[in-house]
Amino acid sequence: MGDAWVIAAADRLLAYESDGLTAYRRTPRAVVLPKNTDEVSRVMGILSQEGVTVVPRGAGTGLSGGALADGDAVVVGTARMTDMLKLDPENRLARVQPGMINANLTAVAEPYGLYYAPDPSSQSACTLGGNVAENSGGPHCLKYGVTSRYVTGLTVVTYGGSIVELGGFGREPGGYDLLGVFVGSEGCFGIATEIEVRLLPRPEGVSTLLAIFDRLSDAGSAVTEIMAEGLLPAALEIIDGATIRAVEASVFAAGYPTDAEAALVVEFDGIEAGLAADVERAVIQCREAGAREVRTAASAEERLALWRGRKKAFGAMGQIGNDLMVQDGTVPRSKLTEVLRRIGEIGARHELLIANVFHAGDGNLHPNILFDRSDAEDLSRVELASTEIMAVCVEAGGTITGEHGVGVDKRRYMSLVHSPDDLDAMRRIKAVFDPLGRMNPGKVLPDPPAVAGAAS
Amino acid sequence: MGDAWVIAAADRLLAYESDGLTAYRRTPRAVVLPKNTDEVSRVMGILSQEGVTVVPRGAGTGLSGGALADGDAVVVGTARMTDMLKLDPENRLARVQPGMINANLTAVAEPYGLYYAPDPSSQSACTLGGNVAENSGGPHCLKYGVTSRYVTGLTVVTYGGSIVELGGFGREPGGYDLLGVFVGSEGCFGIATEIEVRLLPRPEGVSTLLAIFDRLSDAGSAVTEIMAEGLLPAALEIIDGATIRAVEASVFAAGYPTDAEAALVVEFDGIEAGLAADVERAVIQCREAGAREVRTAASAEERLALWRGRKKAFGAMGQIGNDLMVQDGTVPRSKLTEVLRRIGEIGARHELLIANVFHAGDGNLHPNILFDRSDAEDLSRVELASTEIMAVCVEAGGTITGEHGVGVDKRRYMSLVHSPDDLDAMRRIKAVFDPLGRMNPGKVLPDPPAVAGAAS
């Protein structure tokens, strides 16, 4: 590898002490940065000979702590694996290294009229390898679906250093879906070292509107009505009052009225000729639901301006609070208003500021809790509030994560949505790929229940 | 269960001697027809106590022999499990029993402006349980994706009779994707007894065109050019000359010219206002590729007429031949013309009539081989030709199945696309769900290699 690509100095390791879940920090034993499948295989072979646990890492933007590595583990990072391996416009396929940044794939595909659809909010930083690990979503996944819909092949290196090809035929190869179960396995099965994905043709046109509401529940009603109209927006995003005020107080000010309690971004894409009619119907639904103002965009610049409050929400909150816990849960769309009200009550009870930014169209909530991690009592209130929020989501018929994965953060909630048998089946599926349990330990699955009478 | 729902008389069992892969026939020991999850659980419990192997069966329309059951096995059929359990228009979700016929789900959802997108050609007969088992596709899956994209929850009964809930939260619940790996497991993991699926809003409009070509390769070029234009048709289907002539000679005559060598059906759906422009661009591409005639539909009736030759292709071939082997393979779209030429050569060499009908947009070929199964030599030539066709698909960078599954028919080809390690991983994943190996034995996976020195 060469010394330059093996990081072991304590000061340099600090950069790897957490990912986007900043509440928890640990320092890995070392970080290794291989540059291709062969090097990953050799690195994994050596680490396995020594029985060292391995934590894969992309850009470290994950929000559930999936890249957290304790002092025993070596991080295998993909920061140098950023190449486009093959672009095949005719078949609308790309094969890339896992360290390629999500937005860069679209940049490379754009001259061919193509783009990569899943668009996490972190897309200018997060890697495709990380997206595969977390089965990432994004605002436009309402219409286009999440990462798993686009991955058609993977080259994977497992713990011992074996190189395994999964799919890679432009679609599933037949047989049980090893490829599908690897996507979203959060670095616990192996490291994807090559990724084949489907690209889509750029939609001819895009139309965006921003509706401002005095009540969050009215924005929720507008979402329900737009969907009930049979419209299929590309994105349907709500920013609540607390978030609006955070954005407007920051350098990212987007011109949203600070006395509003919700802003709803609605976007349609497709054939230019049909967009105006869709937008018109959505505007009517917003007004009927009680929007006090509806803005539409006449140019690409205006479109970006309407999006700014949504896109910069996390950045803005980072400026007003010391730390930010970006929570993630899903509920049936019809339960959005009720669940948001209950999240508000949870925040009030724990004296925490919770600002909500979320993918309303598919019921994927992101309650953002502001706190100060140096204050132990603050952190424990965040954990309590998170637990209560998860319980509310599950009680409403939803689940504990929408797109951020389980990681370390959600392990404790897995039993809310999975039976002991399900969890045991997951343990056995992990063992198919990682029989020694040395890939990204302590993530996803809760510790198995103690067996009565078992030897200690 | 009652005697009526346990079939053991030899004459009645004849109806279960094969599925849509009629080349192979065996008679099961018995057929049981439970009516809900609880009954399936009790049936599976009793069968497992006796160590009896189980073969799940929907409508028996599968084309890879997945429902073939030998004399030791009991078939557990879903023919009585046809209920809509819950229709939730607001969240665009439906929960159904597995014996519900695919088209019936759309019929029930239609009054709410919704429909179920995956549309196998057998959709008026095939069941949603079978669709889940085979991860079925259909003409419109080019734009909308296959079954796995729509399944959000399953209740599953495993061999011992355990009832397992997978997902059911309107999206994946978090953790390793047990739900995803069950979809497409071809009845080898357990029986899905309840299925939760996403519904989509009905597109506002649909426009269809039919282009007639003197050369199959020109139709292939038209497909490439339409996709290169950045258009995203809902369906892009080719019917070759042999198929056209079969259709026109049958009761399903659709008015396609019998001297043509290919007909291409192109369909767009979406917002009414945008459709005309899309159709116009596709017409231009067809003409430039050499279409001698392009027909468009001005009414719903005309639209159905354009589709008739495609939709009735299998029925028409059933009329002209004794038996039909509907093959299934995929190739990169850019290789379609070359692969079709080689399939033609294979047919000529084995003196077999091979008619091609296929999902050209996603490179999913269906070479249909006409034969007489009572003629052993004929059958052996079909098997040889099938093997050669599979090899050609794989050599072109494709794979051995697009949407019909592996079943018994494709087991022998699995090693063309999967390494021994992959196959071993699949065996271990099956064992997570079915450790005793009694669910649908002899399907999907080839027999494991004999271990040297192992006790016999």
CSV table of N, CA, C and O in Angstrom, one decimal, chain A residues 90-92 135 143-145 149 164-165 169 171-176 178 185 188-189 201 204 224 227 230-231 271 273-274 278 281 330 332-334 362 398-399 401-402 406 414 417-418 422 425-426 428-430 432 445, chain B residues 90-92 135 143-145 149 164-165 169 171-176 178 185 188-189 201 204 224 227 230-231 271 273-274 278 281 330 332-334 362 398-399 401-402 406 414 417-418 422 425-426 428-430 432 445:
chain,number,residue,atom,x,y,z
A,90,GLU,N,-25.4,3.5,-24.3
A,90,GLU,CA,-26.4,2.8,-25.2
A,90,GLU,C,-27.3,1.9,-24.3
A,90,GLU,O,-28.5,1.8,-24.5
A,91,ASN,N,-26.7,1.3,-23.3
A,91,ASN,CA,-27.5,0.4,-22.4
A,91,ASN,C,-27.8,1.1,-21.1
A,91,ASN,O,-28.4,0.5,-20.2
A,92,ARG,N,-27.5,2.4,-21.0
A,92,ARG,CA,-27.8,3.2,-19.8
A,92,ARG,C,-27.3,2.6,-18.6
A,92,ARG,O,-28.0,2.5,-17.6
A,135,ASN,N,-28.5,1.8,1.3
A,135,ASN,CA,-29.7,1.8,0.4
A,135,ASN,C,-30.3,3.2,0.4
A,135,ASN,O,-31.5,3.3,0.7
A,143,LYS,N,-40.7,9.6,-6.6
A,143,LYS,CA,-41.0,9.1,-7.9
A,143,LYS,C,-40.1,8.0,-8.5
A,143,LYS,O,-40.6,7.1,-9.2
A,144,TYR,N,-38.8,8.1,-8.1
A,144,TYR,CA,-37.9,7.3,-8.8
A,144,TYR,C,-37.4,6.1,-8.0
A,144,TYR,O,-36.7,5.2,-8.6
A,145,GLY,N,-37.7,6.0,-6.8
A,145,GLY,CA,-37.3,4.8,-6.0
A,145,GLY,C,-35.8,5.0,-5.5
A,145,GLY,O,-35.1,5.8,-6.0
A,149,ARG,N,-33.1,0.1,-6.5
A,149,ARG,CA,-33.7,-0.1,-7.8
A,149,ARG,C,-32.7,0.1,-8.9
A,149,ARG,O,-33.0,-0.2,-10.1
A,164,VAL,N,-16.0,-11.5,-4.9
A,164,VAL,CA,-17.3,-12.1,-5.4
A,164,VAL,C,-18.0,-11.2,-6.3
A,164,VAL,O,-18.1,-10.0,-6.1
A,165,GLU,N,-18.5,-11.7,-7.5
A,165,GLU,CA,-19.3,-10.9,-8.4
A,165,GLU,C,-20.8,-11.2,-8.2
A,165,GLU,O,-21.2,-12.3,-8.2
A,169,PHE,N,-25.2,-7.9,-15.0
A,169,PHE,CA,-25.8,-8.3,-16.3
A,169,PHE,C,-26.8,-7.2,-16.7
A,169,PHE,O,-27.6,-7.5,-17.6
A,171,ARG,N,-29.2,-6.5,-15.1
A,171,ARG,CA,-30.4,-6.8,-14.3
A,171,ARG,C,-30.0,-8.1,-13.4
A,171,ARG,O,-28.9,-8.6,-13.5
A,172,GLU,N,-30.9,-8.5,-12.5
A,172,GLU,CA,-30.7,-9.6,-11.7
A,172,GLU,C,-30.3,-10.8,-12.5
A,172,GLU,O,-31.0,-11.1,-13.5
A,173,PRO,N,-29.3,-11.6,-12.1
A,173,PRO,CA,-28.9,-12.7,-12.9
A,173,PRO,C,-29.7,-14.0,-12.8
A,173,PRO,O,-29.5,-14.9,-13.6
A,174,GLY,N,-30.6,-14.1,-11.9
A,174,GLY,CA,-31.4,-15.3,-11.7
A,174,GLY,C,-30.9,-16.0,-10.4
A,174,GLY,O,-29.7,-15.9,-10.1
A,175,GLY,N,-31.8,-16.7,-9.7
A,175,GLY,CA,-31.4,-17.3,-8.5
A,175,GLY,C,-31.7,-16.4,-7.3
A,175,GLY,O,-32.3,-15.3,-7.5
A,176,TYR,N,-31.5,-16.8,-6.1
A,176,TYR,CA,-31.8,-16.0,-5.0
A,176,TYR,C,-31.0,-14.7,-5.0
A,176,TYR,O,-29.9,-14.6,-5.6
A,178,LEU,N,-28.8,-12.4,-4.1
A,178,LEU,CA,-27.6,-12.1,-3.3
A,178,LEU,C,-27.3,-10.6,-3.5
A,178,LEU,O,-26.9,-9.9,-2.5
A,185,SER,N,-26.9,-3.5,3.3
A,185,SER,CA,-26.4,-4.4,4.4
A,185,SER,C,-25.3,-3.6,5.3
A,185,SER,O,-24.7,-4.2,6.2
A,188,CYS,N,-21.8,-4.6,6.7
A,188,CYS,CA,-21.7,-5.8,7.6
A,188,CYS,C,-21.4,-7.1,6.8
A,188,CYS,O,-21.2,-8.1,7.5
A,189,PHE,N,-21.5,-7.0,5.5
A,189,PHE,CA,-21.3,-8.3,4.7
A,189,PHE,C,-20.0,-8.3,4.0
A,189,PHE,O,-19.5,-9.4,3.7
A,201,PRO,N,-32.7,8.7,-18.6
A,201,PRO,CA,-32.6,9.9,-19.4
A,201,PRO,C,-33.1,11.1,-18.6
A,201,PRO,O,-34.0,11.0,-17.8
A,204,GLU,N,-37.2,16.0,-19.7
A,204,GLU,CA,-37.2,17.1,-20.6
A,204,GLU,C,-37.3,18.4,-19.8
A,204,GLU,O,-36.7,19.4,-20.1
A,224,THR,N,-51.5,15.2,1.2
A,224,THR,CA,-52.5,14.1,1.0
A,224,THR,C,-53.3,14.4,-0.2
A,224,THR,O,-53.6,13.5,-1.0
A,227,MET,N,-51.5,13.9,-3.6
A,227,MET,CA,-51.4,12.5,-3.9
A,227,MET,C,-52.7,11.9,-4.3
A,227,MET,O,-52.9,11.1,-5.2
A,230,GLY,N,-54.0,12.0,-7.8
A,230,GLY,CA,-53.4,11.1,-8.8
A,230,GLY,C,-52.2,11.7,-9.4
A,230,GLY,O,-51.6,11.2,-10.4
A,231,LEU,N,-51.7,12.8,-8.8
A,231,LEU,CA,-50.4,13.3,-9.3
A,231,LEU,C,-49.3,12.5,-8.8
A,231,LEU,O,-49.4,11.9,-7.7
A,271,ILE,N,-42.2,15.4,-19.5
A,271,ILE,CA,-42.3,16.1,-20.8
A,271,ILE,C,-42.7,17.5,-20.5
A,271,ILE,O,-43.7,17.7,-19.8
A,273,ALA,N,-44.4,19.6,-22.1
A,273,ALA,CA,-45.7,20.0,-22.4
A,273,ALA,C,-46.7,19.7,-21.3
A,273,ALA,O,-47.8,20.4,-21.2
A,274,GLY,N,-46.5,18.7,-20.5
A,274,GLY,CA,-47.4,18.4,-19.5
A,274,GLY,C,-47.3,19.0,-18.1
A,274,GLY,O,-48.1,18.9,-17.3
A,278,ASP,N,-49.9,20.0,-14.5
A,278,ASP,CA,-49.6,19.3,-13.2
A,278,ASP,C,-49.4,20.4,-12.1
A,278,ASP,O,-50.0,20.3,-11.0
A,281,ARG,N,-52.7,22.1,-11.1
A,281,ARG,CA,-53.5,21.2,-10.2
A,281,ARG,C,-52.9,21.2,-8.8
A,281,ARG,O,-53.7,21.3,-7.8
A,330,THR,N,-40.2,6.5,9.4
A,330,THR,CA,-41.3,6.6,8.4
A,330,THR,C,-42.6,6.3,9.0
A,330,THR,O,-42.7,5.5,10.0
A,332,PRO,N,-47.1,6.0,7.7
A,332,PRO,CA,-48.0,6.1,6.5
A,332,PRO,C,-48.3,7.6,6.3
A,332,PRO,O,-48.4,8.4,7.2
A,333,ARG,N,-48.3,8.0,5.0
A,333,ARG,CA,-48.5,9.4,4.7
A,333,ARG,C,-49.8,10.0,5.4
A,333,ARG,O,-49.8,11.1,5.8
A,334,SER,N,-50.8,9.2,5.6
A,334,SER,CA,-52.0,9.6,6.2
A,334,SER,C,-51.9,10.0,7.7
A,334,SER,O,-52.7,10.6,8.3
A,362,ASP,N,-43.4,10.4,0.8
A,362,ASP,CA,-43.4,9.0,1.1
A,362,ASP,C,-43.3,8.8,2.7
A,362,ASP,O,-42.8,7.7,3.1
A,398,GLY,N,-45.6,2.8,11.2
A,398,GLY,CA,-44.4,3.1,10.4
A,398,GLY,C,-43.2,2.3,10.9
A,398,GLY,O,-43.4,1.3,11.6
A,399,THR,N,-42.0,2.8,10.6
A,399,THR,CA,-40.8,2.0,11.0
A,399,THR,C,-39.7,3.0,11.4
A,399,THR,O,-39.9,4.2,11.4
A,401,THR,N,-36.5,3.5,10.4
A,401,THR,CA,-35.6,4.2,9.5
A,401,THR,C,-36.3,4.3,8.1
A,401,THR,O,-37.0,3.4,7.7
A,402,GLY,N,-36.0,5.4,7.4
A,402,GLY,CA,-36.5,5.5,6.1
A,402,GLY,C,-35.4,5.3,5.1
A,402,GLY,O,-35.5,4.6,4.1
A,406,VAL,N,-29.7,1.5,10.0
A,406,VAL,CA,-29.8,1.2,11.4
A,406,VAL,C,-28.5,1.6,12.2
A,406,VAL,O,-28.6,2.3,13.2
A,414,MET,N,-34.5,-2.1,17.0
A,414,MET,CA,-34.8,-3.2,16.0
A,414,MET,C,-36.0,-4.1,16.5
A,414,MET,O,-36.8,-4.6,15.7
A,417,VAL,N,-39.7,-3.5,15.5
A,417,VAL,CA,-40.3,-3.8,14.2
A,417,VAL,C,-39.9,-5.2,13.7
A,417,VAL,O,-40.4,-5.6,12.7
A,418,HIS,N,-39.1,-5.9,14.5
A,418,HIS,CA,-38.7,-7.3,14.1
A,418,HIS,C,-38.9,-8.2,15.2
A,418,HIS,O,-38.5,-7.9,16.3
A,422,ASP,N,-37.2,-13.0,13.3
A,422,ASP,CA,-36.6,-12.2,12.2
A,422,ASP,C,-35.2,-11.8,12.4
A,422,ASP,O,-34.3,-11.9,11.5
A,425,ALA,N,-33.0,-14.7,11.9
A,425,ALA,CA,-32.8,-14.9,10.4
A,425,ALA,C,-31.8,-13.9,9.9
A,425,ALA,O,-30.9,-14.3,9.1
A,426,MET,N,-31.8,-12.7,10.3
A,426,MET,CA,-30.9,-11.7,9.9
A,426,MET,C,-29.4,-12.1,10.3
A,426,MET,O,-28.5,-11.9,9.6
A,428,ARG,N,-28.3,-15.0,10.7
A,428,ARG,CA,-27.8,-16.1,9.9
A,428,ARG,C,-27.5,-15.7,8.5
A,428,ARG,O,-26.6,-16.2,7.8
A,429,ILE,N,-28.3,-14.7,8.0
A,429,ILE,CA,-27.9,-14.1,6.7
A,429,ILE,C,-26.6,-13.4,6.7
A,429,ILE,O,-25.8,-13.5,5.8
A,430,LYS,N,-26.4,-12.7,7.8
A,430,LYS,CA,-25.0,-12.0,7.9
A,430,LYS,C,-23.9,-13.1,7.9
A,430,LYS,O,-22.9,-12.9,7.2
A,432,VAL,N,-23.8,-15.8,6.4
A,432,VAL,CA,-23.5,-16.4,5.0
A,432,VAL,C,-22.4,-15.6,4.4
A,432,VAL,O,-21.5,-16.2,3.8
A,445,LEU,N,-27.7,-5.2,14.0
A,445,LEU,CA,-28.4,-6.1,14.9
A,445,LEU,C,-28.1,-5.9,16.3
A,445,LEU,O,-27.0,-5.6,16.8
B,90,GLU,N,-55.4,6.1,0.4
B,90,GLU,CA,-54.7,7.3,0.9
B,90,GLU,C,-53.2,7.1,0.9
B,90,GLU,O,-52.4,7.9,0.5
B,91,ASN,N,-52.8,5.9,1.3
B,91,ASN,CA,-51.4,5.6,1.3
B,91,ASN,C,-50.9,4.8,0.1
B,91,ASN,O,-49.8,4.3,0.0
B,92,ARG,N,-51.9,4.6,-0.8
B,92,ARG,CA,-51.6,3.8,-2.1
B,92,ARG,C,-51.0,2.4,-1.8
B,92,ARG,O,-50.0,2.0,-2.4
B,135,ASN,N,-40.7,-13.0,-8.9
B,135,ASN,CA,-40.3,-11.6,-9.1
B,135,ASN,C,-40.6,-11.2,-10.6
B,135,ASN,O,-39.8,-10.7,-11.3
B,143,LYS,N,-40.6,0.8,-17.9
B,143,LYS,CA,-40.7,2.1,-17.2
B,143,LYS,C,-40.9,1.9,-15.7
B,143,LYS,O,-40.4,2.7,-14.9
B,144,TYR,N,-41.7,0.9,-15.3
B,144,TYR,CA,-42.2,0.9,-13.9
B,144,TYR,C,-41.4,-0.1,-13.0
B,144,TYR,O,-41.6,0.0,-11.8
B,145,GLY,N,-40.6,-0.9,-13.6
B,145,GLY,CA,-39.8,-1.9,-12.7
B,145,GLY,C,-40.7,-3.1,-12.4
B,145,GLY,O,-41.9,-3.1,-12.5
B,149,ARG,N,-40.1,-4.1,-6.8
B,149,ARG,CA,-40.2,-2.7,-6.5
B,149,ARG,C,-41.5,-2.3,-5.8
B,149,ARG,O,-41.7,-1.3,-5.2
B,164,VAL,N,-44.2,-15.7,9.8
B,164,VAL,CA,-43.2,-14.7,9.8
B,164,VAL,C,-43.7,-13.4,9.1
B,164,VAL,O,-44.2,-13.5,8.0
B,165,GLU,N,-43.6,-12.3,9.8
B,165,GLU,CA,-43.9,-11.0,9.2
B,165,GLU,C,-42.7,-10.4,8.6
B,165,GLU,O,-41.7,-10.1,9.4
B,169,PHE,N,-44.6,-2.1,6.4
B,169,PHE,CA,-44.7,-0.7,6.9
B,169,PHE,C,-44.8,0.3,5.8
B,169,PHE,O,-44.5,1.4,5.9
B,171,ARG,N,-42.8,0.3,3.5
B,171,ARG,CA,-41.5,0.3,3.0
B,171,ARG,C,-40.6,-0.6,3.8
B,171,ARG,O,-41.1,-1.2,4.7
B,172,GLU,N,-39.4,-0.8,3.4
B,172,GLU,CA,-38.5,-1.7,4.1
B,172,GLU,C,-38.4,-1.3,5.6
B,172,GLU,O,-38.3,-0.1,5.9
B,173,PRO,N,-38.4,-2.2,6.5
B,173,PRO,CA,-38.4,-1.9,7.9
B,173,PRO,C,-37.1,-1.5,8.5
B,173,PRO,O,-37.1,-1.0,9.6
B,174,GLY,N,-36.0,-1.7,7.8
B,174,GLY,CA,-34.7,-1.5,8.4
B,174,GLY,C,-34.1,-2.8,8.7
B,174,GLY,O,-34.8,-3.8,9.1
B,175,GLY,N,-32.7,-2.9,8.7
B,175,GLY,CA,-32.0,-4.2,8.9
B,175,GLY,C,-31.8,-4.8,7.5
B,175,GLY,O,-32.2,-4.3,6.5
B,176,TYR,N,-31.2,-6.0,7.6
B,176,TYR,CA,-31.0,-6.7,6.3
B,176,TYR,C,-32.3,-7.1,5.6
B,176,TYR,O,-33.3,-7.3,6.3
B,178,LEU,N,-34.7,-9.0,4.4
B,178,LEU,CA,-35.3,-10.3,4.4
B,178,LEU,C,-36.5,-10.3,3.4
B,178,LEU,O,-36.7,-11.3,2.7
B,185,SER,N,-37.8,-15.8,-4.6
B,185,SER,CA,-37.1,-17.0,-4.1
B,185,SER,C,-37.9,-18.3,-4.6
B,185,SER,O,-37.6,-19.4,-4.2
B,188,CYS,N,-39.0,-21.5,-2.7
B,188,CYS,CA,-38.0,-22.4,-2.0
B,188,CYS,C,-37.8,-22.0,-0.6
B,188,CYS,O,-37.0,-22.6,0.2
B,189,PHE,N,-38.3,-20.8,-0.1
B,189,PHE,CA,-38.1,-20.3,1.2
B,189,PHE,C,-39.3,-20.6,2.1
B,189,PHE,O,-39.2,-20.7,3.3
B,201,PRO,N,-50.9,5.8,-9.1
B,201,PRO,CA,-52.0,6.5,-9.8
B,201,PRO,C,-52.0,6.2,-11.3
B,201,PRO,O,-51.0,6.1,-11.9
B,204,GLU,N,-52.6,9.7,-16.7
B,204,GLU,CA,-53.7,10.5,-17.3
B,204,GLU,C,-54.0,10.0,-18.7
B,204,GLU,O,-55.1,9.9,-19.1
B,224,THR,N,-33.0,1.0,-30.2
B,224,THR,CA,-31.8,1.7,-29.7
B,224,THR,C,-31.9,3.2,-29.9
B,224,THR,O,-31.6,4.0,-29.0
B,227,MET,N,-34.4,4.9,-27.4
B,227,MET,CA,-33.8,5.0,-26.1
B,227,MET,C,-32.7,6.1,-26.1
B,227,MET,O,-32.6,6.8,-25.2
B,230,GLY,N,-33.5,9.7,-25.4
B,230,GLY,CA,-33.8,10.1,-24.1
B,230,GLY,C,-35.3,9.9,-23.8
B,230,GLY,O,-35.8,10.3,-22.8
B,231,LEU,N,-36.0,9.2,-24.7
B,231,LEU,CA,-37.4,8.9,-24.4
B,231,LEU,C,-37.5,7.7,-23.4
B,231,LEU,O,-36.6,6.9,-23.4
B,271,ILE,N,-48.8,12.4,-18.6
B,271,ILE,CA,-49.7,13.5,-18.7
B,271,ILE,C,-50.1,13.7,-20.2
B,271,ILE,O,-49.3,13.7,-21.1
B,273,ALA,N,-51.0,16.0,-22.1
B,273,ALA,CA,-50.4,17.1,-22.9
B,273,ALA,C,-49.1,16.7,-23.5
B,273,ALA,O,-48.7,17.3,-24.6
B,274,GLY,N,-48.3,15.9,-22.9
B,274,GLY,CA,-47.0,15.6,-23.4
B,274,GLY,C,-46.9,14.4,-24.3
B,274,GLY,O,-45.8,14.2,-24.9
B,278,ASP,N,-44.0,13.0,-27.6
B,278,ASP,CA,-43.2,11.8,-27.5
B,278,ASP,C,-43.5,10.8,-28.7
B,278,ASP,O,-42.5,10.3,-29.2
B,281,ARG,N,-41.8,11.9,-31.8
B,281,ARG,CA,-40.3,11.7,-31.9
B,281,ARG,C,-40.1,10.2,-32.1
B,281,ARG,O,-39.1,9.8,-32.9
B,330,THR,N,-31.8,-12.6,-21.0
B,330,THR,CA,-31.6,-11.1,-21.2
B,330,THR,C,-30.3,-10.8,-21.8
B,330,THR,O,-29.3,-11.6,-21.6
B,332,PRO,N,-27.7,-7.2,-23.1
B,332,PRO,CA,-27.7,-5.7,-23.2
B,332,PRO,C,-28.5,-5.3,-24.4
B,332,PRO,O,-28.4,-6.0,-25.5
B,333,ARG,N,-29.2,-4.2,-24.3
B,333,ARG,CA,-30.0,-3.8,-25.4
B,333,ARG,C,-29.2,-3.6,-26.7
B,333,ARG,O,-29.7,-3.9,-27.8
B,334,SER,N,-28.0,-3.2,-26.6
B,334,SER,CA,-27.1,-3.0,-27.8
B,334,SER,C,-26.8,-4.3,-28.5
B,334,SER,O,-26.3,-4.2,-29.6
B,362,ASP,N,-35.9,-3.5,-22.5
B,362,ASP,CA,-34.9,-3.9,-21.5
B,362,ASP,C,-34.1,-5.2,-21.8
B,362,ASP,O,-33.6,-5.9,-20.9
B,398,GLY,N,-25.2,-11.0,-21.1
B,398,GLY,CA,-26.6,-11.1,-20.5
B,398,GLY,C,-26.7,-12.2,-19.5
B,398,GLY,O,-25.7,-12.7,-19.0
B,399,THR,N,-27.9,-12.6,-19.3
B,399,THR,CA,-28.1,-13.7,-18.3
B,399,THR,C,-29.2,-14.6,-18.7
B,399,THR,O,-29.9,-14.5,-19.7
B,401,THR,N,-32.1,-15.6,-17.3
B,401,THR,CA,-33.6,-15.4,-17.2
B,401,THR,C,-33.8,-13.9,-17.0
B,401,THR,O,-33.0,-13.2,-16.5
B,402,GLY,N,-34.9,-13.4,-17.5
B,402,GLY,CA,-35.3,-12.0,-17.3
B,402,GLY,C,-36.4,-11.9,-16.3
B,402,GLY,O,-36.4,-11.1,-15.4
B,406,VAL,N,-35.8,-19.4,-12.5
B,406,VAL,CA,-34.9,-20.5,-12.8
B,406,VAL,C,-35.6,-21.8,-12.8
B,406,VAL,O,-35.5,-22.6,-13.7
B,414,MET,N,-27.2,-22.3,-14.2
B,414,MET,CA,-26.9,-21.4,-13.2
B,414,MET,C,-25.3,-21.2,-13.1
B,414,MET,O,-24.9,-20.1,-12.8
B,417,VAL,N,-23.6,-18.3,-14.9
B,417,VAL,CA,-23.6,-16.9,-14.5
B,417,VAL,C,-23.2,-16.7,-13.0
B,417,VAL,O,-23.1,-15.6,-12.5
B,418,HIS,N,-23.1,-17.9,-12.3
B,418,HIS,CA,-22.7,-17.8,-10.9
B,418,HIS,C,-21.5,-18.6,-10.6
B,418,HIS,O,-21.5,-19.8,-11.0
B,422,ASP,N,-20.8,-18.3,-5.2
B,422,ASP,CA,-22.1,-17.6,-5.2
B,422,ASP,C,-23.2,-18.7,-5.0
B,422,ASP,O,-24.2,-18.5,-4.2
B,425,ALA,N,-23.3,-19.6,-1.5
B,425,ALA,CA,-23.9,-18.6,-0.6
B,425,ALA,C,-25.5,-18.7,-0.8
B,425,ALA,O,-26.2,-18.5,0.2
B,426,MET,N,-25.9,-19.0,-2.0
B,426,MET,CA,-27.4,-19.1,-2.2
B,426,MET,C,-27.9,-20.3,-1.4
B,426,MET,O,-29.0,-20.3,-0.8
B,428,ARG,N,-26.7,-21.4,1.3
B,428,ARG,CA,-26.8,-21.1,2.8
B,428,ARG,C,-27.9,-20.1,3.1
B,428,ARG,O,-28.5,-20.1,4.1
B,429,ILE,N,-28.2,-19.2,2.1
B,429,ILE,CA,-29.4,-18.3,2.3
B,429,ILE,C,-30.7,-19.1,2.3
B,429,ILE,O,-31.6,-18.8,3.1
B,430,LYS,N,-30.8,-20.1,1.4
B,430,LYS,CA,-32.0,-20.9,1.5
B,430,LYS,C,-32.1,-21.6,2.8
B,430,LYS,O,-33.2,-21.7,3.4
B,432,VAL,N,-31.3,-20.6,5.7
B,432,VAL,CA,-31.8,-19.7,6.7
B,432,VAL,C,-33.3,-19.8,6.8
B,432,VAL,O,-33.9,-19.8,7.9
B,445,LEU,N,-31.4,-24.1,-7.6
B,445,LEU,CA,-30.0,-24.4,-7.4
B,445,LEU,C,-29.6,-25.7,-8.0
B,445,LEU,O,-30.3,-26.7,-7.9
